[in-house]
Tab-separated table of N, CA and C in Angstrom:
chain	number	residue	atom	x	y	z
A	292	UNK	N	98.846	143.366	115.280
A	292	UNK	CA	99.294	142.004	115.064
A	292	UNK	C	100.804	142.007	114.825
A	293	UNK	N	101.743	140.963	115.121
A	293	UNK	CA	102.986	140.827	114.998
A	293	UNK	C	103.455	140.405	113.985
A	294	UNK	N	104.358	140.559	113.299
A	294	UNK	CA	104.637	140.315	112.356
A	294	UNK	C	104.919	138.348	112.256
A	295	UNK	N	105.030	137.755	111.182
A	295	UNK	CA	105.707	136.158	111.510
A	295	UNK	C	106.820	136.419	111.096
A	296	UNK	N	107.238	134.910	112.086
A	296	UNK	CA	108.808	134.628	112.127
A	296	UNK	C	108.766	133.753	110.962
A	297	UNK	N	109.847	133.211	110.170
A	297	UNK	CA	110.116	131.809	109.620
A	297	UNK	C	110.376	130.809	110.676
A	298	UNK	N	109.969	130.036	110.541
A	298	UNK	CA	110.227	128.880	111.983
A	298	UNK	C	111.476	127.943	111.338
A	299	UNK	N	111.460	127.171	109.685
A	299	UNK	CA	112.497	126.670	108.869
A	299	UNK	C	112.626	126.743	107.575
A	300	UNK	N	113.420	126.475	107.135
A	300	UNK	CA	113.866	126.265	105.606
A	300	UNK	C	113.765	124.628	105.044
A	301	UNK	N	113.202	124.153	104.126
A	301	UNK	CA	113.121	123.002	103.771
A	301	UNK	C	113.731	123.025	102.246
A	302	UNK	N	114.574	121.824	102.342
A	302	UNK	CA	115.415	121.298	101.122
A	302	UNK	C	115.424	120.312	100.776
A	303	UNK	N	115.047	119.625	99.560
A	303	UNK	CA	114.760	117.956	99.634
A	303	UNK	C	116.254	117.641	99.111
A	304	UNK	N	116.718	116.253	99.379
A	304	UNK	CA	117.506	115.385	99.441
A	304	UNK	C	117.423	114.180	99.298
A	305	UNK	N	118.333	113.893	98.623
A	305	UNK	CA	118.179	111.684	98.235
A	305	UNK	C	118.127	111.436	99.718
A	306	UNK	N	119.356	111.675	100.214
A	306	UNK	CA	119.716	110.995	101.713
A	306	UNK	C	119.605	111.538	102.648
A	307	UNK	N	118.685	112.109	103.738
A	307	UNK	CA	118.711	112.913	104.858
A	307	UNK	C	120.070	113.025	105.735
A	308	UNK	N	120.539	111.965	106.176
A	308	UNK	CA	121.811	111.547	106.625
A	308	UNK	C	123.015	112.202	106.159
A	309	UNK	N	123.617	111.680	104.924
A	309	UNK	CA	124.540	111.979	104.390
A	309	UNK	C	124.645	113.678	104.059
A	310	UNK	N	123.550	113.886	103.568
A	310	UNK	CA	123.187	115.082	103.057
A	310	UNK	C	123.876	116.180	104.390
A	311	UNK	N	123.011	115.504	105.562
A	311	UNK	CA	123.488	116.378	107.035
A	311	UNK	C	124.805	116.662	107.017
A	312	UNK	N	125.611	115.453	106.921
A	312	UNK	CA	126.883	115.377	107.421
A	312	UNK	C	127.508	116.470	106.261
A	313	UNK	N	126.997	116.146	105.047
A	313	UNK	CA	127.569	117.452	104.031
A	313	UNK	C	127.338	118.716	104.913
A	314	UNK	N	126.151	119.358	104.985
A	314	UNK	CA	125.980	120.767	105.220
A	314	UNK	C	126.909	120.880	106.766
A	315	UNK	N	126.684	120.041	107.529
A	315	UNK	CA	127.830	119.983	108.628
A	315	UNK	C	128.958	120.477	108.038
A	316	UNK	N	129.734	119.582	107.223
A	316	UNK	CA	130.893	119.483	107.488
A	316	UNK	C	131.165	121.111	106.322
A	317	UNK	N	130.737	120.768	105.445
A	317	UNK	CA	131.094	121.909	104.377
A	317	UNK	C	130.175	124.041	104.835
A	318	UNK	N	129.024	123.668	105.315
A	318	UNK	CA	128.572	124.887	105.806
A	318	UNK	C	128.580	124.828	107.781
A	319	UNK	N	128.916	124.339	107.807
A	319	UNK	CA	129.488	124.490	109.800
A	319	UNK	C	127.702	124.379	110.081
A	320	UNK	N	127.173	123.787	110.314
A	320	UNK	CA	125.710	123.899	110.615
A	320	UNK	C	125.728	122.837	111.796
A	321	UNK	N	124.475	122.630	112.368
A	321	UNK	CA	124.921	121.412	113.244
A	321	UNK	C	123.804	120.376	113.444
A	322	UNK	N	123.879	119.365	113.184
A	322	UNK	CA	122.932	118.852	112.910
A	322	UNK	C	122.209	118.282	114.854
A	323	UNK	N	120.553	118.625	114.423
A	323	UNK	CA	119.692	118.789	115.241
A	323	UNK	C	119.546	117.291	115.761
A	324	UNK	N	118.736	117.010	114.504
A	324	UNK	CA	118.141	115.399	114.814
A	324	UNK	C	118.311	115.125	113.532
A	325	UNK	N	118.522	113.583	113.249
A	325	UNK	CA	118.145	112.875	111.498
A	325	UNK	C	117.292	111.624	111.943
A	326	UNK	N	116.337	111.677	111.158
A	326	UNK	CA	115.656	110.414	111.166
A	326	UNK	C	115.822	109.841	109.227
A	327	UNK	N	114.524	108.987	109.330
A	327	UNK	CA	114.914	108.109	107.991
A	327	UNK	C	114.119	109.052	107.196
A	328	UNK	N	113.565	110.200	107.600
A	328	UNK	CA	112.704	110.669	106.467
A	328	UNK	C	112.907	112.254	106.617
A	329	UNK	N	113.739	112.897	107.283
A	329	UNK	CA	114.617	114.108	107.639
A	329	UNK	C	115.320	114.651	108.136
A	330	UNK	N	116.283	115.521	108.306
A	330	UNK	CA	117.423	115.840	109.426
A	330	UNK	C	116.948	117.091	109.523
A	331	UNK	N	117.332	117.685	110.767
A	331	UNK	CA	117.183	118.975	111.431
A	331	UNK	C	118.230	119.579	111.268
A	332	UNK	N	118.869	121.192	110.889
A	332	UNK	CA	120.244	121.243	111.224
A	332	UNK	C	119.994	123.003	111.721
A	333	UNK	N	121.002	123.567	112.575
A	333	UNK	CA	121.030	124.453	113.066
A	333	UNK	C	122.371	125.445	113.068
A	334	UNK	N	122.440	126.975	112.951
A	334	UNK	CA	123.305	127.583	112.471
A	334	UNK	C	124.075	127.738	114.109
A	335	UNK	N	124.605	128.653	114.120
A	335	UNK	CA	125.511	129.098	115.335
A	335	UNK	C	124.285	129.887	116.202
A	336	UNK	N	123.454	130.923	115.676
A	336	UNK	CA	122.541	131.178	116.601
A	336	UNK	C	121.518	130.592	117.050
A	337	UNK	N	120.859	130.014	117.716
A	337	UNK	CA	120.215	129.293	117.853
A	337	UNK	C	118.146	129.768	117.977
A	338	UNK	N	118.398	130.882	117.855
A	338	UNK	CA	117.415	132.130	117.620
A	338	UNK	C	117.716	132.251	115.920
A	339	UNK	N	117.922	131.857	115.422
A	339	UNK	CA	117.776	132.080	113.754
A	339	UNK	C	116.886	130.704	113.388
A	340	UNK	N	116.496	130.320	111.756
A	340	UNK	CA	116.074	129.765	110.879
A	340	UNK	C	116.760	128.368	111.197
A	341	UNK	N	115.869	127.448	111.494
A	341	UNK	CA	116.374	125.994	111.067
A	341	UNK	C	116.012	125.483	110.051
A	342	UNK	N	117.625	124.796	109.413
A	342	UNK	CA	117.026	123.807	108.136
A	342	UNK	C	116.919	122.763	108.303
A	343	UNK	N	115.617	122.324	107.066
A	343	UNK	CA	115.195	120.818	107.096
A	343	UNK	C	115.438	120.022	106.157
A	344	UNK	N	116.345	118.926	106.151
A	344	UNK	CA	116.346	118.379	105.101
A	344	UNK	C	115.547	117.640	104.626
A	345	UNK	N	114.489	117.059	103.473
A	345	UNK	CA	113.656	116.550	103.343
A	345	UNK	C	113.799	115.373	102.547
A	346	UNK	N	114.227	113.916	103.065
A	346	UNK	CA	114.231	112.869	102.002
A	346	UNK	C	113.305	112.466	101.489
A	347	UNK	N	113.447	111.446	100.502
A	347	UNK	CA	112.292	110.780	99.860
A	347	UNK	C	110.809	109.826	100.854
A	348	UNK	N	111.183	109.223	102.092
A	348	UNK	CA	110.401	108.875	102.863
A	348	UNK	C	109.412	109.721	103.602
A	349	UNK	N	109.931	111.787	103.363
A	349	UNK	CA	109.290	112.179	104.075
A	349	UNK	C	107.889	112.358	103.071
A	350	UNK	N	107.706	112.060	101.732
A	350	UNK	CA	107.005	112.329	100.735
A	350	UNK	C	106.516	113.536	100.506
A	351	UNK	N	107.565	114.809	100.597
A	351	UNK	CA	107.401	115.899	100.320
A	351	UNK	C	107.754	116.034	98.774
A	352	UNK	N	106.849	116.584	98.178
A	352	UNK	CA	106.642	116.218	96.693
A	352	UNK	C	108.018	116.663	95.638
A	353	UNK	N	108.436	117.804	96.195
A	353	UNK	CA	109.651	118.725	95.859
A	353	UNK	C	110.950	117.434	95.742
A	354	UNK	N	111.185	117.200	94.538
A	354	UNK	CA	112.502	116.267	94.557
A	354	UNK	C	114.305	117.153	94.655
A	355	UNK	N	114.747	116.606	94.232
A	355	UNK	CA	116.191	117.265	94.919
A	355	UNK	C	116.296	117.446	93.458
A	356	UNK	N	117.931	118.618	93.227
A	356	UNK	CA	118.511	118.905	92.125
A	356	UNK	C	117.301	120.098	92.320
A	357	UNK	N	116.900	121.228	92.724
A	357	UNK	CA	116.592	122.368	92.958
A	357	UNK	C	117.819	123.513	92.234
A	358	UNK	N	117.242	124.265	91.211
A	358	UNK	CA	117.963	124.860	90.355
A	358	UNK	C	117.702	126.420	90.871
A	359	UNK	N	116.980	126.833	91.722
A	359	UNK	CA	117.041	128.103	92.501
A	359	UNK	C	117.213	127.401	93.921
A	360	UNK	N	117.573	128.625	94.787
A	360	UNK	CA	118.011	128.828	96.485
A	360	UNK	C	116.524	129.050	97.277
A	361	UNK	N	116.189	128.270	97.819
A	361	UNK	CA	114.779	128.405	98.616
A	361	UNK	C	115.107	129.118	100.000
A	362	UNK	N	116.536	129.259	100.267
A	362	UNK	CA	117.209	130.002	101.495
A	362	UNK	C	118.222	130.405	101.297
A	363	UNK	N	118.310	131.556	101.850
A	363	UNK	CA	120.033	131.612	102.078
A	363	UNK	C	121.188	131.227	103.138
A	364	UNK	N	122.358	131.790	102.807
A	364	UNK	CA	122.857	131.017	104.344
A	364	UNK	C	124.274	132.431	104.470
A	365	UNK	N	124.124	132.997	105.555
A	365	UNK	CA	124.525	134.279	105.853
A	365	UNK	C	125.739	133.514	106.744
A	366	UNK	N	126.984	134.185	106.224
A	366	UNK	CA	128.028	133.634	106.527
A	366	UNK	C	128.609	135.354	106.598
A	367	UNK	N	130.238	134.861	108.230
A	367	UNK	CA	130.512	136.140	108.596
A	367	UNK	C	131.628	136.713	107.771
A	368	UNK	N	132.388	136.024	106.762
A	368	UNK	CA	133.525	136.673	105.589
A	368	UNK	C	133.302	135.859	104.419
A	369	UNK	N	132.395	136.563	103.512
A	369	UNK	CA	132.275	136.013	102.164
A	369	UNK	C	132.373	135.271	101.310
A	370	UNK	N	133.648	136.262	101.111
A	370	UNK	CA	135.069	136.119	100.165
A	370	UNK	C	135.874	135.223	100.918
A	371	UNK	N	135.943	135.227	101.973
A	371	UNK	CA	136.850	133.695	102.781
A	371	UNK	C	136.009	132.299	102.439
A	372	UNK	N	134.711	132.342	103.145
A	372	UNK	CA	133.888	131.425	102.750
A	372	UNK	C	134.302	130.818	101.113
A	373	UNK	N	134.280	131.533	100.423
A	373	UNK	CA	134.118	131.477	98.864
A	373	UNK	C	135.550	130.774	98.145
A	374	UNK	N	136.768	131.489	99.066
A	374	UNK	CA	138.026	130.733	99.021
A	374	UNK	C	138.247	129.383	99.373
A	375	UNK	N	137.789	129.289	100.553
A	375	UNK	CA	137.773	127.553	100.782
A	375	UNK	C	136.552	126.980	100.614
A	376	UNK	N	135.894	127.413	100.015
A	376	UNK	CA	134.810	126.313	99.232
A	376	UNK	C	135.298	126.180	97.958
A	377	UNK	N	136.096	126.738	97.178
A	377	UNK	CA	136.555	126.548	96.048
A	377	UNK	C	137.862	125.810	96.187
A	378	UNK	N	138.635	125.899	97.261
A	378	UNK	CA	139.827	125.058	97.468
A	378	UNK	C	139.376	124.087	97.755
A	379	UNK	N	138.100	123.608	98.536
A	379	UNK	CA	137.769	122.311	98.569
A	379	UNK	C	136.944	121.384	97.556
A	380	UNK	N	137.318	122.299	96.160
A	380	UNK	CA	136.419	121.706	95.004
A	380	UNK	C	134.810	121.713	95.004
A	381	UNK	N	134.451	122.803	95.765
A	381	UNK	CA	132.658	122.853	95.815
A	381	UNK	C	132.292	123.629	94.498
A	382	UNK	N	133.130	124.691	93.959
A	382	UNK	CA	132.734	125.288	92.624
A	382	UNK	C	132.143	126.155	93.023
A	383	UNK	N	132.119	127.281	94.015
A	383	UNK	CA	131.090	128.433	94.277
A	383	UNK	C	131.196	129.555	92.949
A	384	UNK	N	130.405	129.884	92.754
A	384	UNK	CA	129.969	131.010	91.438
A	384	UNK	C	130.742	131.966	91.786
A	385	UNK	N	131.124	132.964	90.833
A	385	UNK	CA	131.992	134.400	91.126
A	385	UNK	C	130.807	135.070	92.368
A	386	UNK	N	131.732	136.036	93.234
A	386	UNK	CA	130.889	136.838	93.976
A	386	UNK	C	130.161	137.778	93.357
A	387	UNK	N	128.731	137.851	93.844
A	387	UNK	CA	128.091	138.839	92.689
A	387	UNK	C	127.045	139.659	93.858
A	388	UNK	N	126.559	140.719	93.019
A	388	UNK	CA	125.630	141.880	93.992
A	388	UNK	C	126.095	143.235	94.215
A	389	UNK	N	125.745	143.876	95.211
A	389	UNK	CA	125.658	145.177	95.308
A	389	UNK	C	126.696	145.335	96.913
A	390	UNK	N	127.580	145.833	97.266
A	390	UNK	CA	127.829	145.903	98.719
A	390	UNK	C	126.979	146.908	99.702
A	391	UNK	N	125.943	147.257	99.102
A	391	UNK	CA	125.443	148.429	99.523
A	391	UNK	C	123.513	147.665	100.001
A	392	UNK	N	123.646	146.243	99.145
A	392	UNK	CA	122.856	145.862	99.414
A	392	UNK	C	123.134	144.283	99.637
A	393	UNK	N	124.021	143.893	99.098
A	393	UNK	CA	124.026	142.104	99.500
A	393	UNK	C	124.756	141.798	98.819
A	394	UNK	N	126.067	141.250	99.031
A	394	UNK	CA	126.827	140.189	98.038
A	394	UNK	C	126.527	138.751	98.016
A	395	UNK	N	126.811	138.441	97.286
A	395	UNK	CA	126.707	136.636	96.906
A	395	UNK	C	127.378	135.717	96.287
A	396	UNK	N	127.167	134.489	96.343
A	396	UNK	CA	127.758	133.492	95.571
A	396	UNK	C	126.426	132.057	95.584
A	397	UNK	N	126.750	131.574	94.366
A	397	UNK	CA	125.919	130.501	94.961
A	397	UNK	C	126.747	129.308	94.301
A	398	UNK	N	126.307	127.738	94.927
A	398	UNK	CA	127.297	126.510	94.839
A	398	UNK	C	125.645	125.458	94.940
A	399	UNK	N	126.517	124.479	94.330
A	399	UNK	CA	125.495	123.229	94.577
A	399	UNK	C	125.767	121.996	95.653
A	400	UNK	N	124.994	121.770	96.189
A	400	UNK	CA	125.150	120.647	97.471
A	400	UNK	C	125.345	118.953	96.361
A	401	UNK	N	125.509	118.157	97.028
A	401	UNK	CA	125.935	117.103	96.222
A	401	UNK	C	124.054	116.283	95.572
A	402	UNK	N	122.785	116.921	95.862
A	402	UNK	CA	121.791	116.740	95.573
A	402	UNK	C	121.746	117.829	93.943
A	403	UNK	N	122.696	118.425	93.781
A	403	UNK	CA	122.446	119.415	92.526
A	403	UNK	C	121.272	120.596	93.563
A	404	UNK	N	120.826	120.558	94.197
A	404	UNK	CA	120.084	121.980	94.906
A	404	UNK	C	121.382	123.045	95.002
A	405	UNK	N	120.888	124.159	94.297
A	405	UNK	CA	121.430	125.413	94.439
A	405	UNK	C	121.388	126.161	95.989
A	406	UNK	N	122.464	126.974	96.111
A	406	UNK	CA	122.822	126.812	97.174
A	406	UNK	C	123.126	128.960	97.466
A	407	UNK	N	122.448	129.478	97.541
A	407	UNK	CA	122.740	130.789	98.043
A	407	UNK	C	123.486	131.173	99.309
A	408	UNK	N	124.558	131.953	99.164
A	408	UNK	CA	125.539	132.036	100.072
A	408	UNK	C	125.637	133.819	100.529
A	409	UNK	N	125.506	134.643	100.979
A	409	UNK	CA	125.232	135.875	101.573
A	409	UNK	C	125.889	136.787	102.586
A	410	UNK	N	126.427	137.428	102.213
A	410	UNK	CA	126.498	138.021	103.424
A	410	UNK	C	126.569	138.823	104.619
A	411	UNK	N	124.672	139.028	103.967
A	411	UNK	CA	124.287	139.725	105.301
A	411	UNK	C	122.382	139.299	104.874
């Protein structure tokens, strides 16, 4: 038997919409589809993990302000990432981990959901 893939990542959100245009604009993602009750968004590979944003219409029980990372998001320079998310007032956490096994940071989206940042 084959192993499974993850097919997506789900994150609830007040606003599906707005929410998109955040992870757009602040994590480079690209948004798939948005309707009134979720947005689709997609990384640079298109063979990786899609996220879902989940608003209140989709009545997924999970409300927003998520105080752990239900995903991560694997970005290609860290410590760059980490520089201009902090120059743009996002507040990313000191870099933390092992280089031998995973560095990190994590930040909050404007829903208060924690936000794991990786990279690798």
């Amino acid at each position: 038997m084959a192993g499974a893939e993850i097919g997506s990542a789900f994150i609830p959100v007040s606003d599906p919409e707005r929410a998109a245009e955040w992870y757009e604009r602040v994590l480079g993602l690209s948004i798939r589809e948005i309707s009134p009750w979720a947005a689709q968004l997609q990384g640079s590979d298109p063979d990786r993990t899609s996220l879902t944003l989940m608003g209140p219409r989709s009545e997924v029980a999970a409300k927003p302000g998520l105080a752990f990372a239900t995903c991560n998001f694997v970005v290609d320079d860290l410590r760059a990432t980490r520089r201009r998310l902090e120059g743009a007032d996002h507040s990313p956490s000191p870099v933390d981990g092992s280089a031998d096994v995973c560095l990190f940071f994590t930040m909050s989206d404007p829903d208060g959901n924690v936000l794991l940042i990786v990279d690798r």
